[in-house]
Every structure is written in structure tokens, then in C-alpha cells.
Tab-separated table of C-alpha atoms in Angstrom:
chain	number	residue	atom	x	y	z
A	1	UNK	CA	0.128	0.168	-0.038
A	2	UNK	CA	1.521	3.340	-0.679
A	3	UNK	CA	1.881	5.704	2.057
A	4	UNK	CA	-0.434	8.482	2.542
A	5	UNK	CA	0.741	11.878	4.362
A	6	UNK	CA	-2.012	11.801	6.846
A	7	UNK	CA	-1.820	12.140	10.696
A	8	UNK	CA	-3.653	13.062	13.854
A	9	UNK	CA	-2.366	16.446	13.480
A	10	UNK	CA	-3.598	17.005	10.034
A	11	UNK	CA	-7.065	16.465	11.129
A	12	UNK	CA	-7.098	19.784	13.173
A	13	UNK	CA	-6.868	23.115	11.922
A	14	UNK	CA	-3.309	24.857	11.092
A	15	UNK	CA	-1.961	26.584	14.107
A	16	UNK	CA	-1.406	29.755	11.942
A	17	UNK	CA	-4.917	29.649	10.941
A	18	UNK	CA	-6.037	29.064	14.483
A	19	UNK	CA	-4.001	32.183	15.652
A	20	UNK	CA	-5.629	34.389	12.883
A	21	UNK	CA	-9.118	33.245	14.116
A	22	UNK	CA	-8.664	33.492	17.686
A	23	UNK	CA	-7.016	37.176	16.948
A	24	UNK	CA	-10.110	38.002	15.013
A	25	UNK	CA	-12.189	36.864	17.816
A	26	UNK	CA	-10.604	38.060	21.318
A	27	UNK	CA	-8.370	41.051	20.237
A	28	UNK	CA	-9.635	44.435	20.430
A	29	UNK	CA	-8.500	45.155	16.650
A	30	UNK	CA	-10.626	42.232	15.531
A	31	UNK	CA	-14.059	42.226	14.681
A	32	UNK	CA	-15.309	39.752	17.198
A	33	UNK	CA	-16.484	37.441	14.652
A	34	UNK	CA	-15.177	34.810	11.831
A	35	UNK	CA	-16.943	33.862	8.795
A	36	UNK	CA	-16.284	30.529	7.108
A	37	UNK	CA	-17.646	31.050	3.536
A	38	UNK	CA	-19.183	27.998	2.200
A	39	UNK	CA	-18.269	25.919	5.095
A	40	UNK	CA	-20.591	23.148	3.530
A	41	UNK	CA	-21.363	22.780	0.195
A	42	UNK	CA	-24.543	24.132	-1.349
A	43	UNK	CA	-25.918	20.204	-1.666
A	44	UNK	CA	-25.387	19.871	2.171
A	45	UNK	CA	-27.013	23.119	2.887
A	46	UNK	CA	-30.002	22.611	0.540
A	47	UNK	CA	-30.374	19.133	1.987
A	48	UNK	CA	-30.479	20.322	5.574
A	49	UNK	CA	-32.673	23.270	4.650
A	50	UNK	CA	-35.259	20.925	3.127
A	51	UNK	CA	-35.407	18.312	5.665
A	52	UNK	CA	-36.287	20.787	8.674
A	53	UNK	CA	-38.481	22.954	6.721
A	54	UNK	CA	-40.245	20.437	4.454
A	55	UNK	CA	-39.865	16.832	5.483
A	56	UNK	CA	-39.571	16.627	9.089
A	57	UNK	CA	-42.805	15.412	11.095
A	58	UNK	CA	-41.786	16.753	14.379
A	59	UNK	CA	-44.730	14.689	16.064
A	60	UNK	CA	-42.939	11.529	15.199
A	61	UNK	CA	-39.240	12.201	15.529
A	62	UNK	CA	-39.311	14.719	18.643
A	63	UNK	CA	-41.486	15.325	21.780
A	64	UNK	CA	-42.838	18.269	22.615
A	65	UNK	CA	-40.548	20.646	24.463
A	66	UNK	CA	-41.342	22.029	28.097
A	67	UNK	CA	-38.420	22.950	30.123
A	68	UNK	CA	-34.632	22.812	30.124
A	69	UNK	CA	-35.312	20.684	32.989
A	70	UNK	CA	-36.127	17.842	30.329
A	71	UNK	CA	-32.394	18.189	28.913
A	72	UNK	CA	-30.666	15.200	30.821
A	73	UNK	CA	-29.067	12.271	29.322
A	74	UNK	CA	-31.558	9.531	27.811
A	75	UNK	CA	-34.442	12.072	27.166
A	76	UNK	CA	-35.565	12.003	23.442
A	77	UNK	CA	-35.151	15.153	20.976
A	78	UNK	CA	-37.167	17.899	21.372
A	79	UNK	CA	-39.172	20.382	19.287
A	80	UNK	CA	-41.596	23.682	20.184
A	81	UNK	CA	-43.713	25.637	17.943
A	82	UNK	CA	-44.892	29.252	18.258
A	83	UNK	CA	-48.351	30.356	17.262
A	84	UNK	CA	-46.681	32.258	14.396
A	85	UNK	CA	-45.235	29.185	12.829
A	86	UNK	CA	-41.356	29.599	14.359
A	87	UNK	CA	-39.846	26.393	15.288
A	88	UNK	CA	-36.965	24.954	17.129
A	89	UNK	CA	-35.842	21.666	17.329
A	90	UNK	CA	-33.273	20.258	19.842
A	91	UNK	CA	-31.064	17.280	18.742
A	92	UNK	CA	-28.689	16.043	21.527
A	93	UNK	CA	-25.838	14.144	20.157
A	94	UNK	CA	-26.770	10.980	22.450
A	95	UNK	CA	-29.824	10.460	20.523
A	96	UNK	CA	-30.245	8.358	17.229
A	97	UNK	CA	-29.870	11.466	14.594
A	98	UNK	CA	-33.387	12.078	12.810
A	99	UNK	CA	-31.075	13.189	9.651
A	100	UNK	CA	-27.594	11.895	9.698
A	101	UNK	CA	-26.094	14.727	7.369
A	102	UNK	CA	-27.109	17.287	9.903
A	103	UNK	CA	-25.863	15.427	12.886
A	104	UNK	CA	-22.549	14.976	11.094
A	105	UNK	CA	-22.038	18.816	10.149
A	106	UNK	CA	-22.873	19.718	13.755
A	107	UNK	CA	-20.645	17.190	15.324
A	108	UNK	CA	-17.878	18.661	13.129
A	109	UNK	CA	-18.640	22.152	13.651
A	110	UNK	CA	-18.700	21.689	17.755
A	111	UNK	CA	-15.231	20.125	17.310
A	112	UNK	CA	-13.855	22.944	15.358
A	113	UNK	CA	-15.159	25.504	17.926
A	114	UNK	CA	-13.625	23.256	20.750
A	115	UNK	CA	-10.323	23.781	18.851
A	116	UNK	CA	-10.474	27.400	18.524
A	117	UNK	CA	-11.615	27.850	22.386
A	118	UNK	CA	-8.723	25.609	22.959
A	119	UNK	CA	-10.811	22.832	24.626
A	120	UNK	CA	-10.304	19.031	24.147
A	121	UNK	CA	-12.064	17.967	20.879
A	122	UNK	CA	-14.517	15.773	23.083
A	123	UNK	CA	-15.594	18.804	25.306
A	124	UNK	CA	-19.028	19.299	25.927
A	125	UNK	CA	-20.492	16.435	23.373
A	126	UNK	CA	-20.876	14.082	25.910
A	127	UNK	CA	-23.387	14.572	28.576
A	128	UNK	CA	-22.378	15.321	32.236
A	129	UNK	CA	-24.879	16.062	34.904
A	130	UNK	CA	-24.485	19.451	36.371
A	131	UNK	CA	-22.029	20.289	33.525
A	132	UNK	CA	-22.619	21.453	30.357
A	133	UNK	CA	-23.665	20.028	26.850
A	134	UNK	CA	-23.802	21.093	23.298
A	135	UNK	CA	-27.082	20.724	22.035
A	136	UNK	CA	-27.499	21.655	18.341
A	137	UNK	CA	-30.636	23.736	17.971
A	138	UNK	CA	-32.236	24.082	14.314
A	139	UNK	CA	-34.115	27.224	14.613
A	140	UNK	CA	-36.993	28.468	11.938
A	141	UNK	CA	-38.007	31.820	12.697
A	142	UNK	CA	-41.171	33.411	11.422
A	143	UNK	CA	-42.210	37.190	11.405
A	144	UNK	CA	-42.218	38.561	14.732
A	145	UNK	CA	-40.937	41.758	16.505
A	146	UNK	CA	-38.180	41.755	19.697
A	147	UNK	CA	-37.664	38.009	18.413
A	148	UNK	CA	-34.269	38.090	20.419
A	149	UNK	CA	-33.788	41.187	22.883
A	150	UNK	CA	-30.207	42.737	23.094
A	151	UNK	CA	-28.065	40.859	25.676
A	152	UNK	CA	-24.493	39.130	25.755
A	153	UNK	CA	-23.838	35.828	27.465
A	154	UNK	CA	-20.751	34.606	29.776
A	155	UNK	CA	-19.521	38.105	29.917
A	156	UNK	CA	-18.290	39.925	33.310
A	157	UNK	CA	-21.891	41.281	33.862
A	158	UNK	CA	-23.059	37.554	34.272
A	159	UNK	CA	-24.987	37.657	37.912
A	160	UNK	CA	-23.431	34.307	38.680
A	161	UNK	CA	-19.719	34.252	38.634
A	162	UNK	CA	-19.380	30.750	37.456
A	163	UNK	CA	-21.220	31.573	34.121
A	164	UNK	CA	-18.238	34.168	33.189
A	165	UNK	CA	-16.196	32.470	30.504
A	166	UNK	CA	-14.754	34.908	28.123
A	167	UNK	CA	-13.553	32.708	25.403
A	168	UNK	CA	-17.015	31.233	24.903
A	169	UNK	CA	-18.282	31.649	21.210
A	170	UNK	CA	-21.555	30.935	19.602
A	171	UNK	CA	-21.605	29.369	15.935
A	172	UNK	CA	-24.378	30.178	13.577
A	173	UNK	CA	-24.698	27.920	10.180
A	174	UNK	CA	-26.971	30.032	8.055
A	175	UNK	CA	-29.368	27.853	5.916
A	176	UNK	CA	-31.558	30.478	4.157
A	177	UNK	CA	-30.969	33.918	2.390
A	178	UNK	CA	-31.677	37.414	3.894
A	179	UNK	CA	-34.044	38.966	1.134
A	180	UNK	CA	-35.125	35.671	-0.424
A	181	UNK	CA	-36.206	33.709	2.629
A	182	UNK	CA	-36.869	36.620	5.127
A	183	UNK	CA	-36.460	40.140	5.916
A	184	UNK	CA	-36.374	42.586	8.730
A	185	UNK	CA	-33.378	43.271	11.072
A	186	UNK	CA	-31.977	39.814	10.922
A	187	UNK	CA	-28.988	39.140	13.192
A	188	UNK	CA	-27.668	42.251	14.995
A	189	UNK	CA	-23.917	41.920	16.198
A	190	UNK	CA	-22.224	44.531	18.359
A	191	UNK	CA	-18.235	44.181	17.207
A	192	UNK	CA	-15.326	44.488	19.697
A	193	UNK	CA	-15.452	48.334	18.913
A	194	UNK	CA	-18.786	48.521	19.619
A	195	UNK	CA	-19.986	48.914	16.190
A	196	UNK	CA	-23.586	47.657	15.516
A	197	UNK	CA	-23.704	45.502	12.338
A	198	UNK	CA	-26.533	43.449	10.640
A	199	UNK	CA	-24.338	40.385	9.594
A	200	UNK	CA	-26.517	38.972	6.958
A	201	UNK	CA	-26.699	42.135	4.798
A	202	UNK	CA	-23.305	43.523	5.543
A	203	UNK	CA	-21.269	40.435	5.045
A	204	UNK	CA	-23.422	38.986	2.283
A	205	UNK	CA	-24.122	35.613	3.842
A	206	UNK	CA	-25.444	32.658	1.939
A	207	UNK	CA	-26.813	29.217	2.795
A	208	UNK	CA	-23.801	27.265	4.095
A	209	UNK	CA	-21.761	29.983	5.569
A	210	UNK	CA	-20.472	29.479	9.193
A	211	UNK	CA	-19.914	32.322	11.599
A	212	UNK	CA	-18.275	32.053	14.800
A	213	UNK	CA	-18.619	34.885	17.073
A	214	UNK	CA	-17.647	36.086	20.405
A	215	UNK	CA	-20.615	35.176	23.097
A	216	UNK	CA	-19.830	37.974	25.252
A	217	UNK	CA	-20.563	40.637	22.803
A	218	UNK	CA	-24.207	42.164	22.752
A	219	UNK	CA	-26.418	40.471	20.008
A	220	UNK	CA	-30.166	40.893	18.917
A	221	UNK	CA	-32.751	40.190	16.461
A	222	UNK	CA	-34.998	43.200	16.377
A	223	UNK	CA	-37.543	41.820	13.602
A	224	UNK	CA	-38.070	39.113	11.122
A	225	UNK	CA	-40.582	39.546	8.300
A	226	UNK	CA	-41.873	36.387	6.628
A	227	UNK	CA	-44.050	36.453	3.474
A	228	UNK	CA	-46.459	33.295	2.793
A	229	UNK	CA	-44.084	32.031	0.238
A	230	UNK	CA	-40.908	32.365	2.392
A	231	UNK	CA	-39.195	29.903	4.651
A	232	UNK	CA	-38.104	32.189	7.275
A	233	UNK	CA	-34.665	32.702	9.070
A	234	UNK	CA	-33.410	29.262	9.385
A	235	UNK	CA	-30.082	28.531	10.937
A	236	UNK	CA	-28.298	25.932	13.430
A	237	UNK	CA	-27.233	27.161	16.786
A	238	UNK	CA	-24.795	25.237	19.225
A	239	UNK	CA	-25.726	26.332	22.812
A	240	UNK	CA	-23.704	24.717	25.706
A	241	UNK	CA	-26.875	23.528	27.703
A	242	UNK	CA	-27.088	22.797	31.477
A	243	UNK	CA	-27.697	19.202	31.545
A	244	UNK	CA	-29.763	17.801	34.461
A	245	UNK	CA	-29.288	14.642	36.306
A	246	UNK	CA	-31.255	11.415	34.599
A	247	UNK	CA	-34.106	10.464	36.731
A	248	UNK	CA	-32.159	7.389	38.156
A	249	UNK	CA	-29.438	10.007	39.067
A	250	UNK	CA	-31.812	12.460	40.658
A	251	UNK	CA	-33.378	9.848	42.755
A	252	UNK	CA	-30.118	8.408	43.707
A	253	UNK	CA	-29.045	11.808	44.984
A	254	UNK	CA	-32.116	12.210	46.866
A	255	UNK	CA	-31.833	8.895	48.553
A	256	UNK	CA	-28.159	9.548	49.368
A	257	UNK	CA	-29.242	12.831	50.949
A	258	UNK	CA	-31.912	11.008	53.038
A	259	UNK	CA	-29.586	8.392	54.062
A	260	UNK	CA	-27.128	10.847	55.019
A	261	UNK	CA	-29.326	12.705	57.286
A	262	UNK	CA	-30.653	9.799	58.999
A	263	UNK	CA	-27.361	8.504	59.301
A	264	UNK	CA	-26.165	11.867	61.142
A	265	UNK	CA	-29.336	11.865	63.599
A	266	UNK	CA	-28.616	8.194	64.503
A	267	UNK	CA	-24.948	9.450	65.163
A	268	UNK	CA	-26.056	12.275	67.314
A	269	UNK	CA	-28.256	10.042	69.189
A	270	UNK	CA	-25.686	7.370	69.753
A	271	UNK	CA	-23.539	10.140	71.728
């Protein structure tokens, strides 16, 4: 067999490229975001777009999302739907994927972000109760106002100091086209210099483009306008969700606490 130039190192981004990406994200001279044009091919982006806007039958593949308390190991995929037709699909990596192409693309993006944030490639892919786990979320936004109020995440203004993590980034895989599939404000982002920009219009983003942006920068969606023949603002997000214990783990912890209290009382009486 002829030797091939392939190694573990070749599966990661080049260190020079990683350095440039981190500078764009974190340095005060950078904009706070990086764009990977056509991160996935048009065939892949069209497949993912069609599956989640036309073919998925959520009543069969997902259960109704009620609370983030349901995000625990072993629980199924979830979805919710708003009265205006907006939908969100929560697809944990631990479940059998409704669509294998979406699943594979999401896994690669999560590993890419881990490398950029200098985390192990497997970080937050496997659920650890009490920790965080990336749960890819397909979001289809229809007409609405104040869709996402201006806010930041994981920054120094977090009320809980445990949530401060300035290396955190969010990733958006765009699957629809501004002007063709929706209009309105779109996604608004405040750069490292404090400039407010509308990403889709100013960066001329296309389906298949991947944008990695600094989580602690202010971001918002003021409005989305969708006509009857338009799909809406379709994208995939990668939030690191707080994982609740499984039912078995939850009752196990309750039992241990109860036994501990009983044991301590018996020990006090024995004295």
C-alpha cells in the first residue's frame, strides 16, 4: 500500500490559521467574529434546509419541549412551535439522529469550535450531569418583533460568576438567504469596537456560511418579516446547555441525601 500523508495533526486546523481566527475573535483590533464562507457545500445546505423546513414530521421524531429541566441524558429529541409558525428543534448528540447529514455537520462544527476555544475536541459533546453539553438547535424564525432582545452571554456582567467564560463563542450555520427567505433586522451583532452591524446584509451571507462570534458581545434580533411563500430565518445554533441529572441519578442523589441525614441523626443520638 502506498504511504499517505495523513496524521492526527492533519485532522486539526493549522496553528497559523487558529492564531488568526483567535485574533479576529478576541483581540480588540478584530471584529469579534469570523466567517467561513461555504463551510458546507450547497448540496449539503440545501439538504439540511429542505429536511427541516419540508420533510421532518416533529410529532414522530421529537417530543414537545416544555422546560430545560428535560435536557438530561437519555431523554429524546425535542421541538417547540410558536403560534406564528416559528420552530426550534433540539437534537442532543446522544440520540439517534433524525437526519444523519445534519448530525455529522453539527458534530464537526462543535469540534471546530472546541479547537478554537482551546478545549479538548470531545468537550461538551458527551452529557455530564451538572455540566454543560452542546445540544444543536435548528431554529426556523417566522414573522415577529423583539425576537431576541439585546443581551450578551458569559461576560463579566453575568450575575453568577460561575457563568463567566470570556473564551466562549457561539456558532451560527446559516441555511437561508436574507432578502429571499426573510427580511427585517436579521441578526444584529456588536463588534469588539462597539459598532452595531447587521450580519447577513453587511457580510452578504449565503446558505452554508458559518459564522463564529464572541458570545460576550451584545447580539439581538429586532424583527423578522416573512411572506407566505418564504421559509423564514433558518439556521443552526450550538448552545452549551446545562445538563440536569437523569431520573435515576436524581432519585439516587435524593436517596443518598436522605440516608446521610438519617445516619447523622443516629450518630448524634448514639453520643
